[in-house]
Coordinates of C-alpha atoms in Angstrom, one line a residue:
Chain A
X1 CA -0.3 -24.2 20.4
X2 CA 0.6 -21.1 22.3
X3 CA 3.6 -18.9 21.8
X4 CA 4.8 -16.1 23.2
X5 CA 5.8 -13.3 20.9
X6 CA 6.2 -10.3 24.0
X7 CA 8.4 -7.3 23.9
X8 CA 9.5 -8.6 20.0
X9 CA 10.2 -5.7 17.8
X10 CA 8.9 -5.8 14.3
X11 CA 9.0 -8.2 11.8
X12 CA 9.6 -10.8 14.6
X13 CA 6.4 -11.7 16.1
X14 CA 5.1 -11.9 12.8
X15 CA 7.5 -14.6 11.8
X16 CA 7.4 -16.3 14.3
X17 CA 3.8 -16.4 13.6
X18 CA 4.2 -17.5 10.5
X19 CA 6.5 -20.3 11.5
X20 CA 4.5 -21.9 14.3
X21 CA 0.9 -21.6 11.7
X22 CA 2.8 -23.3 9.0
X23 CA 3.9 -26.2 11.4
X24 CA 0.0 -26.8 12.4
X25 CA -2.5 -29.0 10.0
X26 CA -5.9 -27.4 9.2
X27 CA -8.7 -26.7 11.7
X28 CA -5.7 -26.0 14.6
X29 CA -5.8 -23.3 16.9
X30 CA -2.7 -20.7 17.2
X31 CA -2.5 -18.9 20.4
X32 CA -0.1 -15.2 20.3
X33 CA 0.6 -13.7 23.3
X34 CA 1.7 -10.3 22.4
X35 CA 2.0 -6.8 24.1
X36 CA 2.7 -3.8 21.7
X37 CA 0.3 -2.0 19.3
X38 CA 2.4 -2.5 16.1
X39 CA 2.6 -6.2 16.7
X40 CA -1.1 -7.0 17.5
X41 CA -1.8 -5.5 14.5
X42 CA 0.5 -6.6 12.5
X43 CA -0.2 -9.9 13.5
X44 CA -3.8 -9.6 13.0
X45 CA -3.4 -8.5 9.4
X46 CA -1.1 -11.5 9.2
X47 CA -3.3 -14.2 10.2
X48 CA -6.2 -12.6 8.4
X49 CA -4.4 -12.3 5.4
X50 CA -3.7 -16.0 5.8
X51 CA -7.2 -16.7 5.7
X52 CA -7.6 -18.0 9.4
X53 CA -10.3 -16.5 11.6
X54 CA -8.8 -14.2 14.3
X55 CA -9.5 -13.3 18.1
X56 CA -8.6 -10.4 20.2
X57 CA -8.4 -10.8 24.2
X58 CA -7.2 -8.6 26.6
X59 CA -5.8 -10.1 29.2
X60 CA -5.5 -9.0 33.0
X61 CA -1.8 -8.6 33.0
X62 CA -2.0 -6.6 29.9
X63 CA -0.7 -8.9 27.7
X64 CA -3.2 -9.3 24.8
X65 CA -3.9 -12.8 23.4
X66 CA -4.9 -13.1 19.7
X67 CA -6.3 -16.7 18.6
X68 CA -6.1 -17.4 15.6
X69 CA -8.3 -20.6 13.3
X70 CA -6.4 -21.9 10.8
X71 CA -8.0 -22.9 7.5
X72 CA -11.6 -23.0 7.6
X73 CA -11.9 -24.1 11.2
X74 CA -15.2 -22.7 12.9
X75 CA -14.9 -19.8 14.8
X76 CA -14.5 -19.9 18.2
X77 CA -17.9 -19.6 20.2
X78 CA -17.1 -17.7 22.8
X79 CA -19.2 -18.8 26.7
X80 CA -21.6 -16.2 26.6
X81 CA -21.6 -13.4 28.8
X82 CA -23.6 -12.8 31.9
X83 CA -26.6 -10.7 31.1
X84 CA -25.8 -10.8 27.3
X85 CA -28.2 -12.6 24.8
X86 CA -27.3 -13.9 21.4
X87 CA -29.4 -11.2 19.6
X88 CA -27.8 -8.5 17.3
X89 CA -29.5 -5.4 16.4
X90 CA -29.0 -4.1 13.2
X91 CA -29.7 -0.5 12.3
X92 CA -29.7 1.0 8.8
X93 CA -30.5 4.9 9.4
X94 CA -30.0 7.7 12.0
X95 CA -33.3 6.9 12.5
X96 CA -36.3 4.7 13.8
X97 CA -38.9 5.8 11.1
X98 CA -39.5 8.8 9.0
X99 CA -39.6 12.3 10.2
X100 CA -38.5 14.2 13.2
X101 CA -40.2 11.3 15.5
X102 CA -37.5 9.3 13.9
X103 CA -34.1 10.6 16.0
X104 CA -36.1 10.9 19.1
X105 CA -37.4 7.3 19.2
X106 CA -33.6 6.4 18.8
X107 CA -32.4 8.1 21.8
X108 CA -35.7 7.1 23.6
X109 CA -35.2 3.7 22.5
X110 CA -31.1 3.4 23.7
X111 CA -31.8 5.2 26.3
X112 CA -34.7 1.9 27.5
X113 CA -32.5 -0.6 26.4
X114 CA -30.1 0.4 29.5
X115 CA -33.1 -0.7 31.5
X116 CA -33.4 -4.5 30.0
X117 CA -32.5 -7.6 32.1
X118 CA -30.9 -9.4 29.1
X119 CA -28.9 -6.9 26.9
X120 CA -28.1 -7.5 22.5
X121 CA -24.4 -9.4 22.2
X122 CA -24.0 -6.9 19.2
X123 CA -24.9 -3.7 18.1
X124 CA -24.3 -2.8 14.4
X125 CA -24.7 0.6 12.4
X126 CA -25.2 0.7 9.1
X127 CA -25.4 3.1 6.0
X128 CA -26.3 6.5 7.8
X129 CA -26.7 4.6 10.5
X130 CA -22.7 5.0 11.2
X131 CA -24.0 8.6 11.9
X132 CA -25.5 7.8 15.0
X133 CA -21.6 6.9 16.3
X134 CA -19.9 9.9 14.6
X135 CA -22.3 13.1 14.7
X136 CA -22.1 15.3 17.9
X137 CA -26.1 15.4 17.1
X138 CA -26.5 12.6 18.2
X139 CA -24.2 12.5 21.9
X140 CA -27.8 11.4 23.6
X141 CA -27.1 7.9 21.6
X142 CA -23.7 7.8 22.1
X143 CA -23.8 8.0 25.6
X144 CA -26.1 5.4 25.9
X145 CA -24.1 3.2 23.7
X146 CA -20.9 3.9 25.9
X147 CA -23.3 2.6 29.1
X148 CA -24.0 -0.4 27.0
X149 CA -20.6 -1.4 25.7
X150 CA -19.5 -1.2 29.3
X151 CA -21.9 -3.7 29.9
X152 CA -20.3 -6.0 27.6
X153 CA -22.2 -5.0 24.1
X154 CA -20.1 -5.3 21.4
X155 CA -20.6 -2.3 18.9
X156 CA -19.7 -1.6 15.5
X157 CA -19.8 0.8 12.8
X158 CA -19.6 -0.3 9.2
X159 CA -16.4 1.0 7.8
X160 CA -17.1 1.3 4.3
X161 CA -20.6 3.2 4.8
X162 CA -18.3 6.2 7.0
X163 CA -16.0 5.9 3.9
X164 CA -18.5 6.5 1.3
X165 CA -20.2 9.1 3.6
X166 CA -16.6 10.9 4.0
X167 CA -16.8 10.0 7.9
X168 CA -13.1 10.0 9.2
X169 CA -13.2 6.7 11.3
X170 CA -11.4 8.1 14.0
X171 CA -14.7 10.3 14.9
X172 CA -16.5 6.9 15.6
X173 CA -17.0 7.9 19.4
X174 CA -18.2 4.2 20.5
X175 CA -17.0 0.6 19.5
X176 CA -14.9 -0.2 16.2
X177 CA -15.2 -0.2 13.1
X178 CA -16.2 -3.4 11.4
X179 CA -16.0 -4.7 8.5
X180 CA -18.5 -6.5 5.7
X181 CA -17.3 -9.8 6.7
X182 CA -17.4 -9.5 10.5
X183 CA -21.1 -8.0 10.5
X184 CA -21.8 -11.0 7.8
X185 CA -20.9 -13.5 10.3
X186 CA -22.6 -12.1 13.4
X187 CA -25.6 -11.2 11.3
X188 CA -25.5 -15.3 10.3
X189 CA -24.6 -16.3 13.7
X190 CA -27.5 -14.4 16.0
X191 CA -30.9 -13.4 16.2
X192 CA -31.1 -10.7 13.9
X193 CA -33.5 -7.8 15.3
X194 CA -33.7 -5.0 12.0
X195 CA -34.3 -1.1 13.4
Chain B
X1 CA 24.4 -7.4 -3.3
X2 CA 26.8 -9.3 -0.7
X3 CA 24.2 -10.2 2.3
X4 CA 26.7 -12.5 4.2
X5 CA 27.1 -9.9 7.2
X6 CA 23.6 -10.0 7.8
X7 CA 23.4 -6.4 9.2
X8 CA 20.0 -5.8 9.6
X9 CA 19.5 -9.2 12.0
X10 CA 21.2 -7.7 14.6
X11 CA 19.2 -4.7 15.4
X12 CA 16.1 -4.1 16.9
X13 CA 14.4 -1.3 14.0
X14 CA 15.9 -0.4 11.1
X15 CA 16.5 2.9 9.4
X16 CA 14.2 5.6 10.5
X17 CA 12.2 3.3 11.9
X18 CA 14.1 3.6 14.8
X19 CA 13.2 6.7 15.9
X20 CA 12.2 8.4 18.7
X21 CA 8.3 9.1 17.9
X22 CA 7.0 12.5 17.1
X23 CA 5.6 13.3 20.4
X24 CA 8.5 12.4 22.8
X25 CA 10.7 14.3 20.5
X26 CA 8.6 17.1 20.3
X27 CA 8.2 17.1 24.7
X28 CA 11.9 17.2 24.9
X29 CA 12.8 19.6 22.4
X30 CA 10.1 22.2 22.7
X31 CA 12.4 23.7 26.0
X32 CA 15.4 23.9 23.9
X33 CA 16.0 27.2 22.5
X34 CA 19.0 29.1 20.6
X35 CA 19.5 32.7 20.0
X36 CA 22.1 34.3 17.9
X37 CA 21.9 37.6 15.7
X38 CA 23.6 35.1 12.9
X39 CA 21.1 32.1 13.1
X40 CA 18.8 31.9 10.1
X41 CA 17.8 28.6 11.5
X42 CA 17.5 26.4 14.7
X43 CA 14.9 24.0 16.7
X44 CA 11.5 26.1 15.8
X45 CA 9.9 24.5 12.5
X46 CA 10.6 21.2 12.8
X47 CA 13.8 22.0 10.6
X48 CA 16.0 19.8 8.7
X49 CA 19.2 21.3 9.6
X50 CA 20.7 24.3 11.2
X51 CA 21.5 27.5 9.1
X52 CA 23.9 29.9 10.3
X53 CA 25.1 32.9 8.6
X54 CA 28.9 33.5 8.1
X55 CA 28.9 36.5 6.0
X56 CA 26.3 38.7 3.9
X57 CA 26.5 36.1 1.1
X58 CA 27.4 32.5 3.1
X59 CA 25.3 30.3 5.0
X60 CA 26.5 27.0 7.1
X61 CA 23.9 24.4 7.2
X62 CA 24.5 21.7 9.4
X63 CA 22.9 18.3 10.3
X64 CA 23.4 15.2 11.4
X65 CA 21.6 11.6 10.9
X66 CA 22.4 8.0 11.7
X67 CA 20.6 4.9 11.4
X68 CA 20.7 1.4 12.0
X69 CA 21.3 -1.2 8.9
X70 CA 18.3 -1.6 6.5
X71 CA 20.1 -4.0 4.3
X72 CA 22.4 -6.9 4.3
X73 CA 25.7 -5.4 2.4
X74 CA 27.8 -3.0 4.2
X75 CA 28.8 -1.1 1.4
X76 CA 25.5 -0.7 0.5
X77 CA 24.4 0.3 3.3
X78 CA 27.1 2.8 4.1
X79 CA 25.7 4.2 0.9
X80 CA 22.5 4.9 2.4
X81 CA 23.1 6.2 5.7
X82 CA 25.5 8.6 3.7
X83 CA 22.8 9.4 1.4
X84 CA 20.1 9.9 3.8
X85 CA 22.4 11.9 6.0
X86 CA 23.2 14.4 3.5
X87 CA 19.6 14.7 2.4
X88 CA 19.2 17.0 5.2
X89 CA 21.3 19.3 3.8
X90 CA 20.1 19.3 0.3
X91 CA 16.6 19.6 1.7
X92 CA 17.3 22.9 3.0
X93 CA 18.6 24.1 -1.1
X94 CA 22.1 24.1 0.2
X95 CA 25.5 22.3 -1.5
X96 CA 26.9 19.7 1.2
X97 CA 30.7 20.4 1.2
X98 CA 32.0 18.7 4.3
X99 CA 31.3 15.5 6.3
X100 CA 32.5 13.8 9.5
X101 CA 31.7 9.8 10.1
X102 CA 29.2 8.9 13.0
X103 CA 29.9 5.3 13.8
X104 CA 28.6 3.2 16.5
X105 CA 29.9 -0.3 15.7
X106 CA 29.0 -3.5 16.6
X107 CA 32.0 -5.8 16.8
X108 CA 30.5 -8.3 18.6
X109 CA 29.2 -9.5 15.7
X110 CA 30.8 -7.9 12.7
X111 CA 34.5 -7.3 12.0
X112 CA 36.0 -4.6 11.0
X113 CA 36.3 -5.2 7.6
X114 CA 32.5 -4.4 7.4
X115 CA 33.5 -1.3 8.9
X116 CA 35.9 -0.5 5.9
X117 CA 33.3 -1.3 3.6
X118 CA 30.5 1.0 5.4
X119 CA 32.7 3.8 5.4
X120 CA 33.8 3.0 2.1
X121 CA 30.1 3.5 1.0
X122 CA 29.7 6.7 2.9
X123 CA 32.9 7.9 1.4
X124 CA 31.6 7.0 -2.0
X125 CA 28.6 9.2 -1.7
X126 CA 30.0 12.3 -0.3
X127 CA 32.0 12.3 -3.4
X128 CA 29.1 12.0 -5.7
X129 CA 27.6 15.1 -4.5
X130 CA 31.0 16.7 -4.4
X131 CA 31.9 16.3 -0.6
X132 CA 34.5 15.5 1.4
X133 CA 34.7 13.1 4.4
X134 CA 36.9 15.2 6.7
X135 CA 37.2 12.7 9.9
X136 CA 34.8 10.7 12.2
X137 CA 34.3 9.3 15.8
X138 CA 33.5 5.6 16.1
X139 CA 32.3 3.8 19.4
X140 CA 31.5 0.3 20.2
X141 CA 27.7 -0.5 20.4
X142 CA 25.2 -3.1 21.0
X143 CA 23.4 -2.4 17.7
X144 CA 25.3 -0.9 14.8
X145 CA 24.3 2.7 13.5
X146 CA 26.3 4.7 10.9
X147 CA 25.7 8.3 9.2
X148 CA 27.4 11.7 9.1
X149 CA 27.4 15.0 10.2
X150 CA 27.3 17.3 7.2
X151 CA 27.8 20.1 7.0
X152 CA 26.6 22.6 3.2
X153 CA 26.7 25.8 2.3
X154 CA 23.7 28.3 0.7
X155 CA 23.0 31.9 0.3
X156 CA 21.5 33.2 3.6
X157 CA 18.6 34.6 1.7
X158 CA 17.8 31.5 -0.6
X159 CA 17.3 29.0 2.8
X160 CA 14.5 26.6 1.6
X161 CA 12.5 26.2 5.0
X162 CA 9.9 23.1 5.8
X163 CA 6.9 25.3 6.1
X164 CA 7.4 28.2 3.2
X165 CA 4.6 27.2 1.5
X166 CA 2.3 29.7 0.3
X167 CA -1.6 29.3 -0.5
X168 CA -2.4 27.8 -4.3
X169 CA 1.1 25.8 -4.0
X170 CA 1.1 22.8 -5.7
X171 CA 3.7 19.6 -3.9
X172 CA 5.9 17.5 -5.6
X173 CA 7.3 14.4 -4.0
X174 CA 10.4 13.3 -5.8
X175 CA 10.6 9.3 -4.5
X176 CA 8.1 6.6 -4.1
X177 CA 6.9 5.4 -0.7
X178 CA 7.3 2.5 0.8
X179 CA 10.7 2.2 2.5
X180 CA 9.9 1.6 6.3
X181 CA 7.5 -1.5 5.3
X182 CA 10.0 -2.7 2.7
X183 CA 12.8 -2.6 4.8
X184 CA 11.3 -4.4 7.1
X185 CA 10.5 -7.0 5.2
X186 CA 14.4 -7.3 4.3
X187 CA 14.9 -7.5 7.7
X188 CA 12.4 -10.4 7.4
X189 CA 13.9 -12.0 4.1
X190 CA 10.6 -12.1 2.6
X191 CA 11.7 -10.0 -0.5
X192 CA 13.0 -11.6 -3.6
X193 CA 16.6 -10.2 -4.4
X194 CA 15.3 -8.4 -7.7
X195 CA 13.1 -6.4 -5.2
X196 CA 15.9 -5.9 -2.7
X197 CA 18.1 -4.3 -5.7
X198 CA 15.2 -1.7 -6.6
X199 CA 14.9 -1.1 -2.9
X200 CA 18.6 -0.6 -2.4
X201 CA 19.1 1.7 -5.2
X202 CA 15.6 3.7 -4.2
X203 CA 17.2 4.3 -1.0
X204 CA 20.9 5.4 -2.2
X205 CA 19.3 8.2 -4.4
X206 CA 20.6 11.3 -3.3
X207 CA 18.5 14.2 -3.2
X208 CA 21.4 16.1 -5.0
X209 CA 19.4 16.6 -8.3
X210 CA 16.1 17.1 -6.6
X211 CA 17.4 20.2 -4.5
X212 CA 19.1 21.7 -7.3
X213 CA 15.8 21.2 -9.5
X214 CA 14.1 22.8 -6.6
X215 CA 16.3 25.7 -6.1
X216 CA 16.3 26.8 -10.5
X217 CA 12.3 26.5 -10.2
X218 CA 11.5 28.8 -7.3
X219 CA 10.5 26.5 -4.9
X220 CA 8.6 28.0 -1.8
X221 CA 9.3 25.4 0.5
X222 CA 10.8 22.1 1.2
X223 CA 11.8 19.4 3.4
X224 CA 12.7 15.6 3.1
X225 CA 10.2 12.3 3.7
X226 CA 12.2 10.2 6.6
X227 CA 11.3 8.9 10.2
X228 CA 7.4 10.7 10.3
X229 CA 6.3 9.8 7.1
X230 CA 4.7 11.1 4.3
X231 CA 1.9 12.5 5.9
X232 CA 3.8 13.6 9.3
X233 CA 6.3 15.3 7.1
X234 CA 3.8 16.9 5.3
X235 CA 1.7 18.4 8.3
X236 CA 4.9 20.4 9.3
X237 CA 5.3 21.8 5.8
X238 CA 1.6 22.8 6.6
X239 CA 2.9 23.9 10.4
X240 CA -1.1 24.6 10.9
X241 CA -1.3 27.6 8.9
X242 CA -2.8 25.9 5.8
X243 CA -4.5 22.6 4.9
X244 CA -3.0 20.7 2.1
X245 CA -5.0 18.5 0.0
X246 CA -3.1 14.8 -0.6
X247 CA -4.3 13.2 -3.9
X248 CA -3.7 9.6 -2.6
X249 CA -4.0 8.5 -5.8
X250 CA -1.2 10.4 -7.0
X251 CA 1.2 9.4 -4.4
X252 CA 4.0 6.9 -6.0
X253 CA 4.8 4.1 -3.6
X254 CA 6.7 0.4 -4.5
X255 CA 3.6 -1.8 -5.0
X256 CA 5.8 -4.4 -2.9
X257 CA 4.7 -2.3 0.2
X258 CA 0.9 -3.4 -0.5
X259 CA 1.9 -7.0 -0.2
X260 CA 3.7 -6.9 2.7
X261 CA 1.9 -4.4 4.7
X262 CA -1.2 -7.1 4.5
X263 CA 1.2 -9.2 6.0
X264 CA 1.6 -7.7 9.0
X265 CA 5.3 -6.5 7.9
X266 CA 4.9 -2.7 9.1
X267 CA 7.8 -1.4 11.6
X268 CA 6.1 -0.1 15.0
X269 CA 7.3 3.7 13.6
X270 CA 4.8 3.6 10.9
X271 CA 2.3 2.8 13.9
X272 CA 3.5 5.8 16.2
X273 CA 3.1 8.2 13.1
X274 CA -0.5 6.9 12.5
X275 CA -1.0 7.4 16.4
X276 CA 0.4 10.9 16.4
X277 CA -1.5 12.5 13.5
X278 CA -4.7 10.9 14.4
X279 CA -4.8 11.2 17.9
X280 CA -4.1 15.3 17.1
X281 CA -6.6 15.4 14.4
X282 CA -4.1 16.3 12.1
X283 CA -4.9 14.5 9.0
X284 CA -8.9 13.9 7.8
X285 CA -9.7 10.7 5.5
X286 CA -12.2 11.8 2.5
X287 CA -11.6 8.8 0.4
X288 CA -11.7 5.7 1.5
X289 CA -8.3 3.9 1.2
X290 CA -7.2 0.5 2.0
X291 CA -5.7 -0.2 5.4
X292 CA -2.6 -1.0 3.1
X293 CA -2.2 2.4 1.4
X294 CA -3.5 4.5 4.5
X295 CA -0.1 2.9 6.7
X296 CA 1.8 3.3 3.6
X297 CA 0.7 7.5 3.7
X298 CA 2.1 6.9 7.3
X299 CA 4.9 4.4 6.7
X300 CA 8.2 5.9 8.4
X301 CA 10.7 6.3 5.5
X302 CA 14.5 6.3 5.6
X303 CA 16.4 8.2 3.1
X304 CA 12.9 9.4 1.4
X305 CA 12.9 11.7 -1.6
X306 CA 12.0 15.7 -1.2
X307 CA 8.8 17.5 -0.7
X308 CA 9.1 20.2 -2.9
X309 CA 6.1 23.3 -3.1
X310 CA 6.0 25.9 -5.9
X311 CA 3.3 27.6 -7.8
X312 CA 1.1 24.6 -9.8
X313 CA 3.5 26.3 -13.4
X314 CA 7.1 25.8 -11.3
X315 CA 6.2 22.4 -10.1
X316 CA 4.7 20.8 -13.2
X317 CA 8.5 21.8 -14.2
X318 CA 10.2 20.5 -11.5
X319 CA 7.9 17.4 -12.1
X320 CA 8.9 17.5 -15.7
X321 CA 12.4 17.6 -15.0
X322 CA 13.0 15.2 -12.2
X323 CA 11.3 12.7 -14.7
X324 CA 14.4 13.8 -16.9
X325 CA 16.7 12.9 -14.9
X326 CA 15.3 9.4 -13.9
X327 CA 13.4 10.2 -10.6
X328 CA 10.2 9.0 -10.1
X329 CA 8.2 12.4 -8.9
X330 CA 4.9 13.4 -9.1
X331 CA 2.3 16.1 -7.8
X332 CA 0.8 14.6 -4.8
X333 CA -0.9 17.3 -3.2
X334 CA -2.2 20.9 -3.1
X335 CA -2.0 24.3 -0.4
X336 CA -5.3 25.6 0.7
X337 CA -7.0 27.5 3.1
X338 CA -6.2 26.4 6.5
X339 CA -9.3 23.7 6.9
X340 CA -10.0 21.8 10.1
X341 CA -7.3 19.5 9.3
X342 CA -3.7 20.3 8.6
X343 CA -3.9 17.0 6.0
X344 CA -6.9 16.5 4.1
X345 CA -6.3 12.9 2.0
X346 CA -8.9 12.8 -0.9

């Protein structure tokens, strides 16, 4: 089912949200075409607040479609992406190693992965590993990360570790912010390659 | 609460929801400027209301405020639009004295025995703070809005401005949070009437006994919590020449607001004010909040209580007697050095 909840004002495109997901049995699939800030998020807290699974897409006329699973439906698995393997890599520090080689081989090793043929789906940062998105210290990373989520890499930066490290989110200078759940997923749903 | 005329289905926002976000204002008011050897206070400062000084001893304040229905009841919400019309006034320190109707009506789909009862309501709260409704203008409109233009008096020298706040200040904030998400949800009928009540009578609090607590305890500065929220109201109290520290923890809000801001029930002003502040660095997360509480610290309020600094001694009175007198105040924050970051939540 698709509806189209454009140029709505608040509360509307959320009830009619609600409406058209209470109308659909288990396992169905509710498409939102929306086109304002407030209501893509507030329809995104909605639905996951509801339990379902939800998807953002941007599409070409700027209208942004948000698909969301009801019940406990499987996610969606999205065609993948040319040049984009189903590998996530996972990195727990500001660092590859110990020691001062540690920051280097991280920049070294970014700066390579621009050169691969096939490119990680996913990048996630962990514990001081949100560090490498935040801290101008490490701009080398960043600006290979920005190269490589142009190229389609999704990349995320683990909310709760830049809250207990006192890290405003909005300094994350690449990707989003993801939560525990959403790095659980990808981490069960890929090859899982630990830095 | 009579909710037959349905008031709030007929406009697009409600309350201070519906306003003009803090950066287009800002862009179109920046070039408007007024001079006079008499005018305490005008557009600089992000004020509440005009001050103009009549004679050694008398001050005019003037404002004026209207908003579109946030509940159901006309009288009701004639009550609220009064109330968070003359909060302008008593946010400055001032007495409000006169008041003229602002009335667009909708009579497409009301009659005017709604009108009655709005103005009724705005009648009825001038009177409790001891003011007068002196005339009015009404036009037809698409979307109802009502509110006045009031006008108070104060001693030229005893003007409460937004951004008096001196260094070691503590804040008081004399009415929970929550309004702009709540109202909403009226607007949604997903609140249970008991909640609506609470709501209702939150929101037709005048800030009459706040301003007057205020004004006996010293305060240093003030201003009230509407359309920018919390925290936007806040950063111009801090009008980047200090940082002041936000105990999140102390702020009161309706615990409703949780609920239904995990809905998805938050008005697109809450958004702009989160926008604003972030997108200008103006406000730095130390604690990690929920996504809930952080858009409630932004929420766009209508008819919100006072921000009220003093020393940490003159507040924890304040504090003490607000609580006397039934409000639901607390100490949510702290003036520092000027920081990074206008707003510093911890």
């Amino acid at each position: 089912m698709r509806i189209d909840c454009k140029d709505l004002a608040c509360p509307e495109p959320v009830l009619k949200t609600k409406t058209a997901l209470e109308g659909l049995p288990d396992d169905a699939i509710l498409e939102i075409e929306l086109n304002s800030v407030s209501s893509i998020e507030n329809c995104t807290r909605f639905g996951e607040n509801q339990g379902c699974t939800v998807q953002k897409k941007a599409l070409e006329d700027g209208t942004t479609l948000l698909t969301l699973v009801k019940g406990y439906g499987c996610a969606i698995v999205e065609s993948e992406k040319e040049g984009l393997v189903n590998k996530t890599f996972f990195f727990k520090s500001d660092q590859i190693g110990e020691g001062e080689l540690g920051k280097k081989l991280l920049f070294g090793f970014l700066k390579a992965a621009l050169e691969l043929d096939s490119l990680p789906k996913t990048i996630i940062f962990v514990n001081t590993g949100v560090k490498v998105t935040t801290l101008e210290e490490n701009q080398p990373a960043i600006d290979s990360l920005l190269e490589l989520e142009k190229r389609g890499v999704e990349v995320y930066s683990c909310g709760l570790c830049l809250g207990e490290l006192g890290i405003d989110p909005s300094l994350v200078k690449v990707g989003k912010v993801g939560n525990a759940f959403d790095t659980m997923q990808t981490l069960v749903g890929s090859d899982v390659v630990s830095l | 609460m009579n909710t037959e005329a349905k008031l709030t289905k007929y406009v697009r926002a409600s309350g201070c929801a519906a306003k003009l976000n803090p950066g287009s204002l800002g862009e179109a008011t920046c070039r408007l400027e007024s001079f006079h050897k008499d005018l305490i206070v005008a557009f600089e400062g992000n004020e509440d209301a005009g001050v103009y000084k009549v004679t050694d001893d008398v001050a005019m304040v003037q404002t004026i405020d209207f908003i579109t229905p946030v509940v159901d009841d006309p009288f009701v919400y004639g009550q609220i639009a009064a109330a968070n019309s003359l909060s302008d006034v008593f946010a400055m320190g001032a007495e409000a004295k006169t008041a003229l109707n602002v009335v667009g009506f909708d009579g497409k789909h009301h009659d005017s025995e709604i009108l009655a009862e709005i103005l009724r309501g705005g009648a009825d709260k001038a009177a409790e703070c001891g003011a007068v409704i002196v005339g009015g203008h009404t036009i037809e409109t698409p979307e109802m809005l009502y509110g006045l233009s009031a006008t108070g008096f104060i001693h030229p020298e005893k003007v409460l401005r937004n951004n008096g706040i001196r260094e070691g200040d503590h804040i008081l904030l004399t009415k929970p949070l929550g309004m702009g998400i709540l109202i909403t949800a009226i607007k949604a009928d997903l609140l249970p009437k008991e909640v609506v009540l609470r709501v209702a009578e939150n929101l037709k609090t005048l800030n009459l006994k706040a301003s007057r607590i205020a004004v006996a305890c010293n305060a240093h500065g003030c201003t009230d919590v509407t359309g920018f929220g919390f925290l936007g109201h806040l950063g111009e109290m801090s009008a980047g020449n200090f940082t002041i520290k936000v105990h999140a923890d102390q702020v009161p809000y309706f615990p409703e607001a949780t609920e239904m801001a995990a809905m998805g029930i938050i008005p697109a002003g809450s958004y702009a004010n989160r926008d604003f502040l972030k997108a200008n660095d103006r406000v730095a997360f130390r604690k990690a909040l929920t996504p809930e509480m952080e858009m409630i610290l932004f929420d766009a309020q209508t008819s919100g209580g006072l921000l009220i600094s003093g020393t940490p001694e003159d507040v924890a009175e304040m504090e003490k007697r607000c609580k006397e007198e039934g409000l639901a105040a607390a100490v949510i924050g702290e003036v520092v050095k000027k920081e990074e970051a206008d707003l510093v939540v911890c």
